[in-house]
Structures are given as C-alpha cells and as structure tokens.
Short mmCIF file of C-alpha atoms in Angstrom, two decimals:
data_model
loop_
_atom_site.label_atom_id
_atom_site.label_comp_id
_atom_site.label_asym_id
_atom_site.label_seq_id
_atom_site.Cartn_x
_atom_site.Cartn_y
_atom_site.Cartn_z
CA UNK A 1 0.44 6.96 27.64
CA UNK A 2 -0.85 5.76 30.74
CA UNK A 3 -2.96 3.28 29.51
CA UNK A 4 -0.68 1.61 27.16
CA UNK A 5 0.09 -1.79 28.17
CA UNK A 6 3.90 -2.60 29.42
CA UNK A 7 3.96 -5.88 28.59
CA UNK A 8 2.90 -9.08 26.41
CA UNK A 9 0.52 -11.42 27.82
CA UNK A 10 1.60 -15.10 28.01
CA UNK A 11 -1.12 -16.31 25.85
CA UNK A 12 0.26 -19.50 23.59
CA UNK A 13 1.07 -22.61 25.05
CA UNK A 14 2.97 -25.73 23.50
CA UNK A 15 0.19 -26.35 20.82
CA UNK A 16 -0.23 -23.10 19.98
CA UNK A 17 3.24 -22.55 19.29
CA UNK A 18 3.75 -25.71 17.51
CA UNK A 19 1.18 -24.58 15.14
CA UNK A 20 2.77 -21.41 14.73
CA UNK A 21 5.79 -23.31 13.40
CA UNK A 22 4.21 -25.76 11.22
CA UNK A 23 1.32 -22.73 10.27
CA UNK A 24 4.30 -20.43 9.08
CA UNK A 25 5.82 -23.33 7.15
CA UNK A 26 3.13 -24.55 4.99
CA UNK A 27 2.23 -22.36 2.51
CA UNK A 28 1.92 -23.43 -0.83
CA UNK A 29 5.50 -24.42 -1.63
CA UNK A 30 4.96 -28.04 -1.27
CA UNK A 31 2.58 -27.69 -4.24
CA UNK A 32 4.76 -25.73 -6.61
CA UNK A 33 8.64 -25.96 -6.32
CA UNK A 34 8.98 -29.95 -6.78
CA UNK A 35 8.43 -29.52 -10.34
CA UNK A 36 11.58 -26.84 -10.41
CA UNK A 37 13.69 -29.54 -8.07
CA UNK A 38 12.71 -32.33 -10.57
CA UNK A 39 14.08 -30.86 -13.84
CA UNK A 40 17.59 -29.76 -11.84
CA UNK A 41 18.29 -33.19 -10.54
CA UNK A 42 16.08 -35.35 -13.08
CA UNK A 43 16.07 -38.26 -10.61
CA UNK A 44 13.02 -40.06 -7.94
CA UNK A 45 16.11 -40.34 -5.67
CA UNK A 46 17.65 -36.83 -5.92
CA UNK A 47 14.16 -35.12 -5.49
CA UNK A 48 13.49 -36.95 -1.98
CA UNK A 49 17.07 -36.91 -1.29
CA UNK A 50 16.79 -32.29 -2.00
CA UNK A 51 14.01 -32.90 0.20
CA UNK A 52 15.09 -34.88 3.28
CA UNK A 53 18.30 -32.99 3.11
CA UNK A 54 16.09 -29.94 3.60
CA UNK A 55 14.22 -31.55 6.52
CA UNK A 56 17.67 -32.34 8.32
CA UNK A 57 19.21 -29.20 7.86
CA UNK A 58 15.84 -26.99 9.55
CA UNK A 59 15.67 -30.12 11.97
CA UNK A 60 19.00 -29.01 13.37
CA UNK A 61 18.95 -25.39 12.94
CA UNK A 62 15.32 -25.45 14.65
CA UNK A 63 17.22 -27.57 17.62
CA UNK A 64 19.85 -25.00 17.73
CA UNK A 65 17.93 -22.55 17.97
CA UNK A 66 16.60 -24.03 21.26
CA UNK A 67 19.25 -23.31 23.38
CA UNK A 68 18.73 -19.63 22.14
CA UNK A 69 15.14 -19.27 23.08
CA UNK A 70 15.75 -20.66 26.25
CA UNK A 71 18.56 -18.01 27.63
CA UNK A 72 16.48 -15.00 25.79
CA UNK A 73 12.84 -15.73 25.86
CA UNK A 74 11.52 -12.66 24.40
CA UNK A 75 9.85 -10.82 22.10
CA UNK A 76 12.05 -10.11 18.64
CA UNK A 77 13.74 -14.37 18.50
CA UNK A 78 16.63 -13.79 16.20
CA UNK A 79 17.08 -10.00 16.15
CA UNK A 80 17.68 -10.46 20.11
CA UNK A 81 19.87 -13.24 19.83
CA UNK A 82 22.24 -12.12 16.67
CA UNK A 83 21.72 -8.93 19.29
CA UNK A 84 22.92 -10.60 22.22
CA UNK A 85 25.75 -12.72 20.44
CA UNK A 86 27.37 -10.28 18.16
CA UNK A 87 26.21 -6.38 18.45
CA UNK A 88 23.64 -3.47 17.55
CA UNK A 89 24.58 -3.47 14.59
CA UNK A 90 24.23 -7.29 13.39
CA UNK A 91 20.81 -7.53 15.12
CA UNK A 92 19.95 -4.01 12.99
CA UNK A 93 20.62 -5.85 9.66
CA UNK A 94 18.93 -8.91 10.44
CA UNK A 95 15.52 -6.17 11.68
CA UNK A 96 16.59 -4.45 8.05
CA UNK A 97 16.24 -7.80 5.93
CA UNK A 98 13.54 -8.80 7.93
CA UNK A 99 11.13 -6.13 7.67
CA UNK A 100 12.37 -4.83 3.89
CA UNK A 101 11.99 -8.25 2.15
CA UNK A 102 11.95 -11.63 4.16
CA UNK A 103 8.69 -11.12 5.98
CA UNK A 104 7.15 -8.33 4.28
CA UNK A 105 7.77 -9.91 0.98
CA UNK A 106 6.22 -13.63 2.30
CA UNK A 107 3.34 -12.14 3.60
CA UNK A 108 2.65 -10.12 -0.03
CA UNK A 109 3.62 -13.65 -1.77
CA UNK A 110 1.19 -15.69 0.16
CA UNK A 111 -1.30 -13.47 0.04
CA UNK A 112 -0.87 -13.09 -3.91
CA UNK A 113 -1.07 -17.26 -3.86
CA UNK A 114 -4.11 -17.44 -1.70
CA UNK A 115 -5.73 -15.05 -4.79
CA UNK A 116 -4.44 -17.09 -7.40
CA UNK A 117 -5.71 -20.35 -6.44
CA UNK A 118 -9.22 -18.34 -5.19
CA UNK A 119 -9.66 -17.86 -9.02
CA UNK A 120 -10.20 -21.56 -9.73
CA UNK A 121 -13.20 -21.06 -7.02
CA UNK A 122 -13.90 -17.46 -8.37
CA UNK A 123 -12.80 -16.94 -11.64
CA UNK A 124 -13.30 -13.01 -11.25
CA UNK A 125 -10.26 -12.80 -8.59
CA UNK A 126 -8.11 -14.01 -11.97
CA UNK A 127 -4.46 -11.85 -12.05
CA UNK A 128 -5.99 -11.58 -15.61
CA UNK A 129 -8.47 -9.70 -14.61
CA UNK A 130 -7.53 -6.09 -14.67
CA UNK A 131 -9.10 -3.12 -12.46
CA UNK A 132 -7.10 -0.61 -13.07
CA UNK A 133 -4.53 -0.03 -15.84
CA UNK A 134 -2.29 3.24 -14.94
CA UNK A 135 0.56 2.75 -17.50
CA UNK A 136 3.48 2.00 -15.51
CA UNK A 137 1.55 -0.61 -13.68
CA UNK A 138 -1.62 -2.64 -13.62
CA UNK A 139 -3.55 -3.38 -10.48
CA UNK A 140 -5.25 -6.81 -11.48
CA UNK A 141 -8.41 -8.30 -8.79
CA UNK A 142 -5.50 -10.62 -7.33
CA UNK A 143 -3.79 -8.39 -6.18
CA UNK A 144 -6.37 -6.24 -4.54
CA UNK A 145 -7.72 -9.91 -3.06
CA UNK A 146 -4.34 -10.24 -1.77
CA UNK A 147 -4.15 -6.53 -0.09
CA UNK A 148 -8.10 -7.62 1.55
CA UNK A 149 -6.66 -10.16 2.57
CA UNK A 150 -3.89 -9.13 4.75
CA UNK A 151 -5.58 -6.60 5.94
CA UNK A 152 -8.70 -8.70 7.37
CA UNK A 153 -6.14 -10.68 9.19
CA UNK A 154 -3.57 -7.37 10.58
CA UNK A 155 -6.93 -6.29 11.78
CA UNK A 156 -7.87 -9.46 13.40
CA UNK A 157 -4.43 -9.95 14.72
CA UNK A 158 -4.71 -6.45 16.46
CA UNK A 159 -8.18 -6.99 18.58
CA UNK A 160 -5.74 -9.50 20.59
CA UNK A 161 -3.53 -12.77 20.72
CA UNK A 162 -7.07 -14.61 21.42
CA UNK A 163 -7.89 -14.20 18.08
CA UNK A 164 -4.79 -14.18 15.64
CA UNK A 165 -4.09 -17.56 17.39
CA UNK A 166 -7.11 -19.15 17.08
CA UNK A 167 -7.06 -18.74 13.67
CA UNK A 168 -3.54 -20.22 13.36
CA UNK A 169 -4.63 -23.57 15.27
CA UNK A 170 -7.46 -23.78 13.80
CA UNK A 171 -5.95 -23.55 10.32
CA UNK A 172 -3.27 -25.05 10.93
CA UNK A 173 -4.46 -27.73 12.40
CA UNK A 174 -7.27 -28.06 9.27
CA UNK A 175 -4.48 -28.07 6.46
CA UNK A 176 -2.58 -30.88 8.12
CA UNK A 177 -5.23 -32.67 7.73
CA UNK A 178 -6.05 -32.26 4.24
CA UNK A 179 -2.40 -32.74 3.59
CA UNK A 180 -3.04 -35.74 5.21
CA UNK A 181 -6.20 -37.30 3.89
CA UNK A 182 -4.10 -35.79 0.33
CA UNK A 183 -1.19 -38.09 1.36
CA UNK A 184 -3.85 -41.25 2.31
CA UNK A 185 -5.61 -40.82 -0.82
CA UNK A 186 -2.95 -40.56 -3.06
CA UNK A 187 -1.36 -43.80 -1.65
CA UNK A 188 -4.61 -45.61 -2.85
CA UNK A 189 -4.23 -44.01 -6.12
CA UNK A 190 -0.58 -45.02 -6.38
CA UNK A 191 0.12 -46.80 -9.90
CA UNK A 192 3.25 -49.41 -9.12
CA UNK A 193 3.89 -49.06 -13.47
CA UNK A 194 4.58 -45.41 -12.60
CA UNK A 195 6.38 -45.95 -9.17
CA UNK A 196 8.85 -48.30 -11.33
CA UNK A 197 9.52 -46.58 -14.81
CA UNK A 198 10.32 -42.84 -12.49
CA UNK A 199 12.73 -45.31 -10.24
CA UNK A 200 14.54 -46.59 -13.30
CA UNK A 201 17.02 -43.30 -12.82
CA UNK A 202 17.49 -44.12 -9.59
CA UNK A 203 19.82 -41.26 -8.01
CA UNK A 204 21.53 -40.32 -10.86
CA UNK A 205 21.67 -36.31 -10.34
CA UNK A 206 21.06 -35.10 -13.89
CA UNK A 207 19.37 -31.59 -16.15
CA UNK A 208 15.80 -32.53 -16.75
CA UNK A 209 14.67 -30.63 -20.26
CA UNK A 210 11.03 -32.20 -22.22
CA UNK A 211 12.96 -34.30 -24.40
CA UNK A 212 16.76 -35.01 -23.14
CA UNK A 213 18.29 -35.91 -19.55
CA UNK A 214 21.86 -34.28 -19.20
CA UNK A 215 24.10 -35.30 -16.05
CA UNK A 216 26.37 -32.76 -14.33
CA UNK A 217 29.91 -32.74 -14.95
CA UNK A 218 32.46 -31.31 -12.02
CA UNK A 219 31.62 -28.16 -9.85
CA UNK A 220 28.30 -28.17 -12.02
CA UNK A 221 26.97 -30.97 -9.40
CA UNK A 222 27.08 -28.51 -6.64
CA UNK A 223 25.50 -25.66 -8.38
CA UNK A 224 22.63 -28.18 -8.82
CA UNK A 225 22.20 -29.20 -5.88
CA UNK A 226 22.02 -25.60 -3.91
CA UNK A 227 19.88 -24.43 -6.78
CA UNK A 228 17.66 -27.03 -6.27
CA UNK A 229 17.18 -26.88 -2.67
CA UNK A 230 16.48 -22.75 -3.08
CA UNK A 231 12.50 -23.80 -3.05
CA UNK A 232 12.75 -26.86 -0.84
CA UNK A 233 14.53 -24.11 1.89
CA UNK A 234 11.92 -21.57 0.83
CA UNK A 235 8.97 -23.83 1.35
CA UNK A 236 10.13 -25.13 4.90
CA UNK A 237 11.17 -21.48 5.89
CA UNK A 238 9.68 -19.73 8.41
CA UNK A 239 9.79 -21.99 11.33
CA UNK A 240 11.74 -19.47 13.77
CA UNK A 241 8.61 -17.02 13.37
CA UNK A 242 7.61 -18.66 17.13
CA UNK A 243 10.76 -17.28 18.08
CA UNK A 244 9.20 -13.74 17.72
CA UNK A 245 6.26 -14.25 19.50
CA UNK A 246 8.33 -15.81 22.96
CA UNK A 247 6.68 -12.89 24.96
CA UNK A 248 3.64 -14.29 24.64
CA UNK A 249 4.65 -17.75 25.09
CA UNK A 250 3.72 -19.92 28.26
CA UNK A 251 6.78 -21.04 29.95
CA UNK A 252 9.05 -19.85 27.00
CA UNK A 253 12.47 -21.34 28.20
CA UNK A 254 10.87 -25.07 27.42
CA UNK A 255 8.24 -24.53 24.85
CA UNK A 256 9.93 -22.68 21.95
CA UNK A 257 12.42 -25.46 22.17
CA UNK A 258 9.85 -28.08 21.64
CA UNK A 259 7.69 -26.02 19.56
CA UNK A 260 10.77 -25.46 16.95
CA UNK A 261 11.36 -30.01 16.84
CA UNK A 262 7.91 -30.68 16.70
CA UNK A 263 6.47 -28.22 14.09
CA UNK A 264 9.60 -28.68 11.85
CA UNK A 265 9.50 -32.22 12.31
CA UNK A 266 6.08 -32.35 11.72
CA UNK A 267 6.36 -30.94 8.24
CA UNK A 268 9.37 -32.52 7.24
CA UNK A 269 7.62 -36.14 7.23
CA UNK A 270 4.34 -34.38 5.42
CA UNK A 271 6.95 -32.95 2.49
CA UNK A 272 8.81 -35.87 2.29
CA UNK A 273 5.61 -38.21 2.45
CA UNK A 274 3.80 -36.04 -0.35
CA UNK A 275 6.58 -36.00 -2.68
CA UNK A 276 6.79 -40.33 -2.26
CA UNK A 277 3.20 -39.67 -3.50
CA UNK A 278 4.12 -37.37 -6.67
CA UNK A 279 6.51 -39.64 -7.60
CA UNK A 280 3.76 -43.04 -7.09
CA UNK A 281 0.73 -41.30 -9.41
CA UNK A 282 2.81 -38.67 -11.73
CA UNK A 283 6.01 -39.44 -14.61
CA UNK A 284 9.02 -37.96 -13.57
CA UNK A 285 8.03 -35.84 -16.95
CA UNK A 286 4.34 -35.07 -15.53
CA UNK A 287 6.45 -33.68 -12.12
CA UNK A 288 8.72 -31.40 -14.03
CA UNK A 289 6.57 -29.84 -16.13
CA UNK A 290 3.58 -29.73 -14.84
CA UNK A 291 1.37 -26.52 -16.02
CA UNK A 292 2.84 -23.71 -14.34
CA UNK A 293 4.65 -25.62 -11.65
CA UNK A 294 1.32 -26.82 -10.69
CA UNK A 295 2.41 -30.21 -9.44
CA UNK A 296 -0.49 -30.60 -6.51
CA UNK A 297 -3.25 -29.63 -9.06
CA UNK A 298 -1.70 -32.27 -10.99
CA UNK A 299 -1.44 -34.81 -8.67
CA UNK A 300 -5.08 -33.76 -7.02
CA UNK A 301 -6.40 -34.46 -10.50
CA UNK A 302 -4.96 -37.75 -10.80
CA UNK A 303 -6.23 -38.93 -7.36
CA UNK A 304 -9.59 -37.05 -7.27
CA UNK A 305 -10.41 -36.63 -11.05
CA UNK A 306 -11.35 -33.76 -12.58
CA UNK A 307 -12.80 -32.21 -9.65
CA UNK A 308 -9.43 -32.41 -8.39
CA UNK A 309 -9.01 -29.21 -9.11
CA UNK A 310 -10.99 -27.48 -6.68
CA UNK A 311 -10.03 -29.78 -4.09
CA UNK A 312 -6.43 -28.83 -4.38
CA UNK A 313 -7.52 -24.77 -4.54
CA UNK A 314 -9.49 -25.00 -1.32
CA UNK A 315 -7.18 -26.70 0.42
CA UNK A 316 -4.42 -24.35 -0.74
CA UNK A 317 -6.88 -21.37 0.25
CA UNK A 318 -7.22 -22.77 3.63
CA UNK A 319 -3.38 -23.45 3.83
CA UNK A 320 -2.17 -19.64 2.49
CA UNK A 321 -4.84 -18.35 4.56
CA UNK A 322 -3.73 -19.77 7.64
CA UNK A 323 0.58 -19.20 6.57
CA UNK A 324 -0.23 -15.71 6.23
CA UNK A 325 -1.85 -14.93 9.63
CA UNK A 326 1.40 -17.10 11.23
CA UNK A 327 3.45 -14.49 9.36
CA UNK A 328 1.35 -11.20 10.15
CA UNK A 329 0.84 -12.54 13.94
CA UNK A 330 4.40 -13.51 14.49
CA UNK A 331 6.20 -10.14 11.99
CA UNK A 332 5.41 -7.35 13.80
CA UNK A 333 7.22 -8.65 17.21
CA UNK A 334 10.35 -8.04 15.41
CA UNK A 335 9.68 -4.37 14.47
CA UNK A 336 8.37 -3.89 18.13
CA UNK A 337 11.58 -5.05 19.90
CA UNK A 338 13.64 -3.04 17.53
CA UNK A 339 11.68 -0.05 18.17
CA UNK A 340 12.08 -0.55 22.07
CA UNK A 341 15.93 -0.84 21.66
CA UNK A 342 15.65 2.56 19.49
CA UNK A 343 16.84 0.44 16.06
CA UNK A 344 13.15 1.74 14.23
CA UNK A 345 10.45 4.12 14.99
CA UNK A 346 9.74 4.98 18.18
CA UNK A 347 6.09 4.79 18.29
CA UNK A 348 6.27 0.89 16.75
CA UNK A 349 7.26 0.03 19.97
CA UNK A 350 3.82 0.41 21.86
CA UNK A 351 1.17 -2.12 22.63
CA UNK A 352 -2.33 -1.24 21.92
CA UNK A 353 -5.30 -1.54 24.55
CA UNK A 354 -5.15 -5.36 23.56
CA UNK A 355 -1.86 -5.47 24.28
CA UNK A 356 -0.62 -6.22 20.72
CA UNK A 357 2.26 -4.35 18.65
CA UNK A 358 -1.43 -2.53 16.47
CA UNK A 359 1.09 0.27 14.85
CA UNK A 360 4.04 -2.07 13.98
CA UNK A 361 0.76 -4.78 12.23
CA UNK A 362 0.19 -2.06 10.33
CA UNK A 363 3.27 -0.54 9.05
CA UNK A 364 4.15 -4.41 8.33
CA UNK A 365 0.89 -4.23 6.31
CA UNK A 366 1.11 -1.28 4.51
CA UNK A 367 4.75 -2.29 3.08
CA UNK A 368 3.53 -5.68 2.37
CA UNK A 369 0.57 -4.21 0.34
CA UNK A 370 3.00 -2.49 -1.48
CA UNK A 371 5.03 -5.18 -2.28
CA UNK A 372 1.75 -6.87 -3.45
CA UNK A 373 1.06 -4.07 -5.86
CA UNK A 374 4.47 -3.65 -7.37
CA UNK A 375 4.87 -6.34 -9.01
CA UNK A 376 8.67 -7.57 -8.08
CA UNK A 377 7.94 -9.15 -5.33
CA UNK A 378 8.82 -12.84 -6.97
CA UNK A 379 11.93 -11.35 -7.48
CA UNK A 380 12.51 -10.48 -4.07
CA UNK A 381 11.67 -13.66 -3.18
CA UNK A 382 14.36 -15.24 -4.53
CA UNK A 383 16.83 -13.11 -3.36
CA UNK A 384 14.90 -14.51 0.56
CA UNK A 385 16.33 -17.83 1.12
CA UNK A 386 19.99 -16.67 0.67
CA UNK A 387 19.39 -13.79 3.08
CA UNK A 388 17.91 -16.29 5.40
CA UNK A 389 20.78 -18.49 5.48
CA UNK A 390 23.16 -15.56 6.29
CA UNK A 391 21.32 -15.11 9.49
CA UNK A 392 20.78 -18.44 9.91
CA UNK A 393 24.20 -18.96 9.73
CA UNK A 394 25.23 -16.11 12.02
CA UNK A 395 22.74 -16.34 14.43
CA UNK A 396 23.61 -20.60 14.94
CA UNK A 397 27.42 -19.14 14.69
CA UNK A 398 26.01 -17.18 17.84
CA UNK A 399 25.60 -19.95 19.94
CA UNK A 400 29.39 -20.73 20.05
CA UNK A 401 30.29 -17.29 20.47
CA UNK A 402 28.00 -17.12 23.69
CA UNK A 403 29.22 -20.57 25.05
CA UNK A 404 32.57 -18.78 25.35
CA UNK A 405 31.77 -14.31 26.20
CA UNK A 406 28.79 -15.41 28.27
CA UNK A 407 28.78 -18.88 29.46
CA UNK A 408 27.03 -18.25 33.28
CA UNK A 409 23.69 -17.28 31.51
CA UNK A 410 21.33 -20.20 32.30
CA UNK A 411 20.36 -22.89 29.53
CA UNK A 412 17.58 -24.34 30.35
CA UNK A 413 17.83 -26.21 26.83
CA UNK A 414 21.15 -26.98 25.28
CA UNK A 415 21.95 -27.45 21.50
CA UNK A 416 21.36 -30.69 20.33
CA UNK A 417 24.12 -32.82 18.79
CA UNK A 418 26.55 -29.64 19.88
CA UNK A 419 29.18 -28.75 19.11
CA UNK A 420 29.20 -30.90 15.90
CA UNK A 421 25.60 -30.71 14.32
CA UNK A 422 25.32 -26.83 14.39
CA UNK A 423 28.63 -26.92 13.22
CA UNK A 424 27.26 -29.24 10.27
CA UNK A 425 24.60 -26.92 9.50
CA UNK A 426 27.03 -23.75 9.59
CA UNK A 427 28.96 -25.61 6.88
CA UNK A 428 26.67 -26.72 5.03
CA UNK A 429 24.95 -23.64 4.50
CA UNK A 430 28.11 -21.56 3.97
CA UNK A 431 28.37 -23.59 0.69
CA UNK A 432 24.84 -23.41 -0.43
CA UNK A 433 25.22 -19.88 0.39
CA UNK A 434 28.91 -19.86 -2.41
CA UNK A 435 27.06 -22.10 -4.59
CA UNK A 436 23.73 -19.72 -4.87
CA UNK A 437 26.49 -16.76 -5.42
CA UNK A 438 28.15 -18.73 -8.57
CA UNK A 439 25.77 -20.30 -10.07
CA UNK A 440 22.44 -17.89 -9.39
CA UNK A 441 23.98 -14.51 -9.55
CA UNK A 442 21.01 -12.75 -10.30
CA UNK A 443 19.15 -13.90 -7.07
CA UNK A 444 21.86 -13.60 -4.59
CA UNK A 445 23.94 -10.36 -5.71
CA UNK A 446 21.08 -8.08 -4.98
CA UNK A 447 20.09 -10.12 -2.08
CA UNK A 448 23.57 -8.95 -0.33
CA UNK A 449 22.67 -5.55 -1.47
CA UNK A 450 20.39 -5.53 0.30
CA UNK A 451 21.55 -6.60 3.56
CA UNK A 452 24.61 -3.98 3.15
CA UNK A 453 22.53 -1.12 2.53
CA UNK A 454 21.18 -1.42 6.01
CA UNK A 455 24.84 -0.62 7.40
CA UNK A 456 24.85 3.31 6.22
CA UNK A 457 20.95 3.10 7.30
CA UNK A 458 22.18 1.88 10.65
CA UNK A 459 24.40 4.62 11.04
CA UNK A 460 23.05 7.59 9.51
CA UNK A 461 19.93 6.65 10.62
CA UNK A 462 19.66 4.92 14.37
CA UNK A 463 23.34 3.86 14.90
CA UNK A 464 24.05 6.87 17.28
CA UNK A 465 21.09 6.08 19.93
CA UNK A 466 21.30 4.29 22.65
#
C-alpha cells in the first residue's frame, strides 16, 4: 500500500467552505415544511418567529462549534470532538447515527426530492411511474433517478476534491441566487390586501385546520412549538458537514470558524426573507395547505404565473443537486476517521490515488441507495433532527468539559457569547429534545433506539481495539 496517499490535501479555502455550509443547508426544506409550521402555530408572527428562532439557535451552535474546529482541525468534525471531550465510546455513537440514518438517510432524501421535482421537467421520472413491481416492494423511475444520481456525484467526488468542490461552489453559489432573484421577485409581486388580512392574527400561537383556528391551552404550547420547529431544524441542518472536511481545509483553525457564521448566517436571512415573501403573495390558508406541502410551487406560481411551475422545479433541481454533493463530499470523512481510530472497517480508512476516502464514498453510497429503495426513509427522517440535537447538545456540552480536563490546548477561536450562549442553546435544545419525546413519540422513541443500539455494536463489535 505504498502508493496510497497518507494524507488530505488542503484544497478548500474560506469560500469554498462557506459554500459547503450554506450548499449542505439548502435543500429543498425551505420550499416544503412552512406549510407544516403554518397549520401548528396558525399565526404570520409565530411562523417567522419558528423561523428566526431556528436561525439563532444554528447561529450559536455554528459559533460554538468554532472554538472546536479550531483546537481539532481534522478530518471526522464532531466524531473527533464528542471523541476528544467525552470518550470512544460517545464519538462511536455519534459515527453510528451518523452513518446509519443522519447522513445516509439525507443524502437518499435529497436525492429522492431532486427526482420528484425532475418529473415536472420529465414527467417519466414520476414516483408513479413504476419499473419494477416485486411484491413486497416497488422500484418506481424516482427512485432509480435518485440512486443515478448519487452515484454520478460519489463518482465525481472520488476523481478528487478539485471536482466535488467545484460543483458545490458552483451550485451553491447558483441557487443563492435564484433564491434571491425568487426573494426580489416576489417582493414586486407582494399584494399589501394579503400582507394585512394574514397579519390580522398577529402572534397568536394557535392549531391551523381548513376551516377552524384552535389556540393551545397549557403544556400544549410547548409541544407546538418544538413540533413546529422539527422542519425549520431539519431544513437548516447540516451546517457542521465543513466540520468533516477540516483536513482539507486551508488554514483550518480560522476558516471553519468563519465558514460555520457566514454560511449559517447566510441562510438564515434567505429563510427568514422568503417566508416574509410567502406570507406577502399567499393566505395564511394558501401557506398551510398548499398541495402537498408545495408552498414554493405555490408561491412561484403566484409571482411567475403558470410557468411558475417549472421555474420553481429547476431551481429546486439545481438546489438538491448541489445539497447532495455537500453531503456525499463532506459524509464519507466521518467514516474515514472512524476507520483510522479502528471504530469501522479497516479498509474505509484509505485514500485513493486522488487522495479521497473512494471506499468509504462508496459504502456511504451503497447504504444510501438502499435507503432510497426501501421506502422508510421519510420515516427515518424524522426520527434525524432529534438525533441531531443529542449530539448537538453533547458535543456544545463538550466545550465546557474541555475548558476544564484540557484547558492548555490552544484556541485559536473561542466560543462566542461563552459561557452563557452555548449554555442557551444546551437548554434550549434539551427541551425541544423532552417536548419532541411527549408530544411526537413516534418520531423520537425509535430515534433513541437507534442511537442505543450502537452501544452493544460498540462493544461486541470494535469496543475492544485500540
């Protein structure tokens, strides 16, 4: 093994890696999920308010976070630093979660959205059009669209970092721009009669159904609220993927930091902008139950007329398209660094002759394709954002443990607002986190389960080598 490259090469500076935040964060979320927000909290001012919450929470996990990236800039981000902080063993079940359903089960959902809004374009990639019918489960051209799809890009993404991040800026770069001109253009189109009547409820947090508006009564409030904010997380999720990738990253200590404020600020004023414009051109009634959650088709329609349609599908193809390669590109890092430290298969943990993770892309890809094909992944998905905010939670939890066991190690970036906004966040999330167990049982239950499981995996498994 001679010829297998040692080590990363330092290929993504501070644009690059912002892009890989904001890239991994826009998928097509911000097009879907308001309409789910809307009929929980029934209000204009609660479904900004769900939203800018959102934005302030990432903001300050993203700048905690920073301090982390700076004492451990390499490749693996939060396995290596819930590693570092706690033990083997925590860092295992973050790798576990990871690799069995966050990532894996993104890159499968993303890829299964880039085929859905494709049939709009092409009718013939329709999830109603079935290839093969085997009983026990259908294979429909979606999902095989989805399966070319990550493919194309694990392939890409395994000739070099040259190419996997060209794509991402370039992509990245192209949907913030149509998010933009979307933004721009729906300002023109704004209708004050409509901006008025959906202001009338002001922020009264209330259940939205076609015909009634129910408010909340007691611990019912908070159950609202932290179901609501399940897609609003969801959608600005993934912004530590950079964090994975800090191998590769030019002057790591400094960039990741900025990378993490500007991409996730970045995207928090596009969310928060585009819902100001749902709420100026559609009824809070035309945001809640818009035809299958499709609240940008509905808005693009509204702005652009009927051709707004395939405006909204091209830009959401351009936008999956360009999510999914941030999540491919930035995915396999983890099961790399895990492999290295003897936590997953040995031979994951070798760089190809263009010094990329190749046999960890594809292992992430065949998993994912699976995930496309069976048919629960929407389940899985919304069992993610409560795993997320464990580790999240931990792995911010982290910092103040290694501010006390290890406090010589350099920080070239400190927390910002510390000790008291991580500690904010760590709160705040510990009761979305008891909310979501309450009030969603069916999401977050098996979403523990899962996590768990990885402890006898851990032991049986890899827990004995060192």
């Amino acid at each position: 093994m001679s010829d297998q490259p040692k080590s990363f090469r330092r290929s993504f500076g501070l644009l690059d890696a912002t892009m890989i935040v904001a890239g991994s964060m826009i998928g097509s979320g911000i097009f879907l999920v308001s309409a789910d927000i809307t009929r929980n909290v029934g209000s204009a001012g609660w479904l900004v308010l769900i939203w800018i919450i959102t934005g302030v929470l990432t903001l300050t996990a993203a700048l905690s976070y920073g301090e982390l990236s700076g004492m451990f800039p390499h490749a693996g981000g939060q396995y290596v630093y819930l590693k570092e902080a706690f033990n083997r063993l925590t860092g295992f079940l973050f790798g576990w979660s990871f690799f069995t359903v966050i990532q894996a089960g993104s890159i499968a959902a993303v890829g299964v959205a880039f085929a859905k809004f494709s049939s709009y374009l092409f009718p013939v990639l329709s999830e109603k059009n079935i290839l093969l019918d085997l009983g026990l489960i259908q294979i429909s051209a979606a999902q095989v669209t989805s399966i070319l799809l990550i493919v194309l890009l694990t392939f890409i993404n395994t000739l070099g970092v040259k190419e996997g991040k060209l794509i991402q800026t370039c992509f990245t770069l192209a949907k913030i721009a149509a998010l933009l001109a979307l933004i721009v253009f729906g300002l023109f189109a704004a209708d004050k009669s409509i901006w008025d009547a959906n202001w009338q409820t002001g922020f009264r947090l209330q259940k939205m159904s076609p015909t009634d508006l129910v408010p909340y009564a007691g611990l019912s409030v908070l159950g609202a609220i932290a179901g609501s904010m399940v897609g609003s997380l969801f959608s600005s999720d993934s912004w530590n993927n950079v964090t994975f990738i800090a191998g590769e990253i030019k002057n790591p200590e400094r960039n990741i930091g900025r990378s993490l404020f500007l991409g996730t600020l970045l995207v928090t004023v596009i969310y928060v902008a585009t819902n100001l414009v749902y709420i100026s051109i559609l009824p809070m009634n035309g945001i809640a139950f818009a035809e299958n959650d499709r609240v940008g088709v509905a808005a693009a329609i509204r702005i652009f007329g009927p051709n707004g349609t395939y405006i909204i599908a091209g830009l959401l193809m351009v936008s999956t398209f360009g999510c999914n390669n941030g999540l491919i590109l930035s995915g396999a890092r983890v099961c790399y660094t895990m492999a290295q430290d003897g936590l997953f298969f040995k031979k994951l943990g070798e760089l190809n002759k263009n010094d990329v993770p190749g046999k960890a892309l594809w292992i992430q890809c065949i998993w994912a394709s699976i995930l496309c094909l069976s048919g629960k992944y929407n389940q899985l998905l919304d069992y993610v954002i409560f795993v997320v905010l464990i580790f999240y939670v931990l792995t911010i939890a982290g910092i103040f443990r290694l501010r006390r066991t290890r406090p010589d190690l350099p920080r070239p970036y400190k927390a910002f607002g510390y000790p008291f906004l991580p500690l904010l966040y760590i709160i705040a999330a510990i009761v979305i986190c008891l909310a979501l167990l309450v009030y969603k049982p069916l999401y977050t239950w098996p979403g523990l389960g899962i996590v768990l499981l990885g402890i006898p995996v851990y032991y049986f498994v890899w827990g004995e080598k060192k």
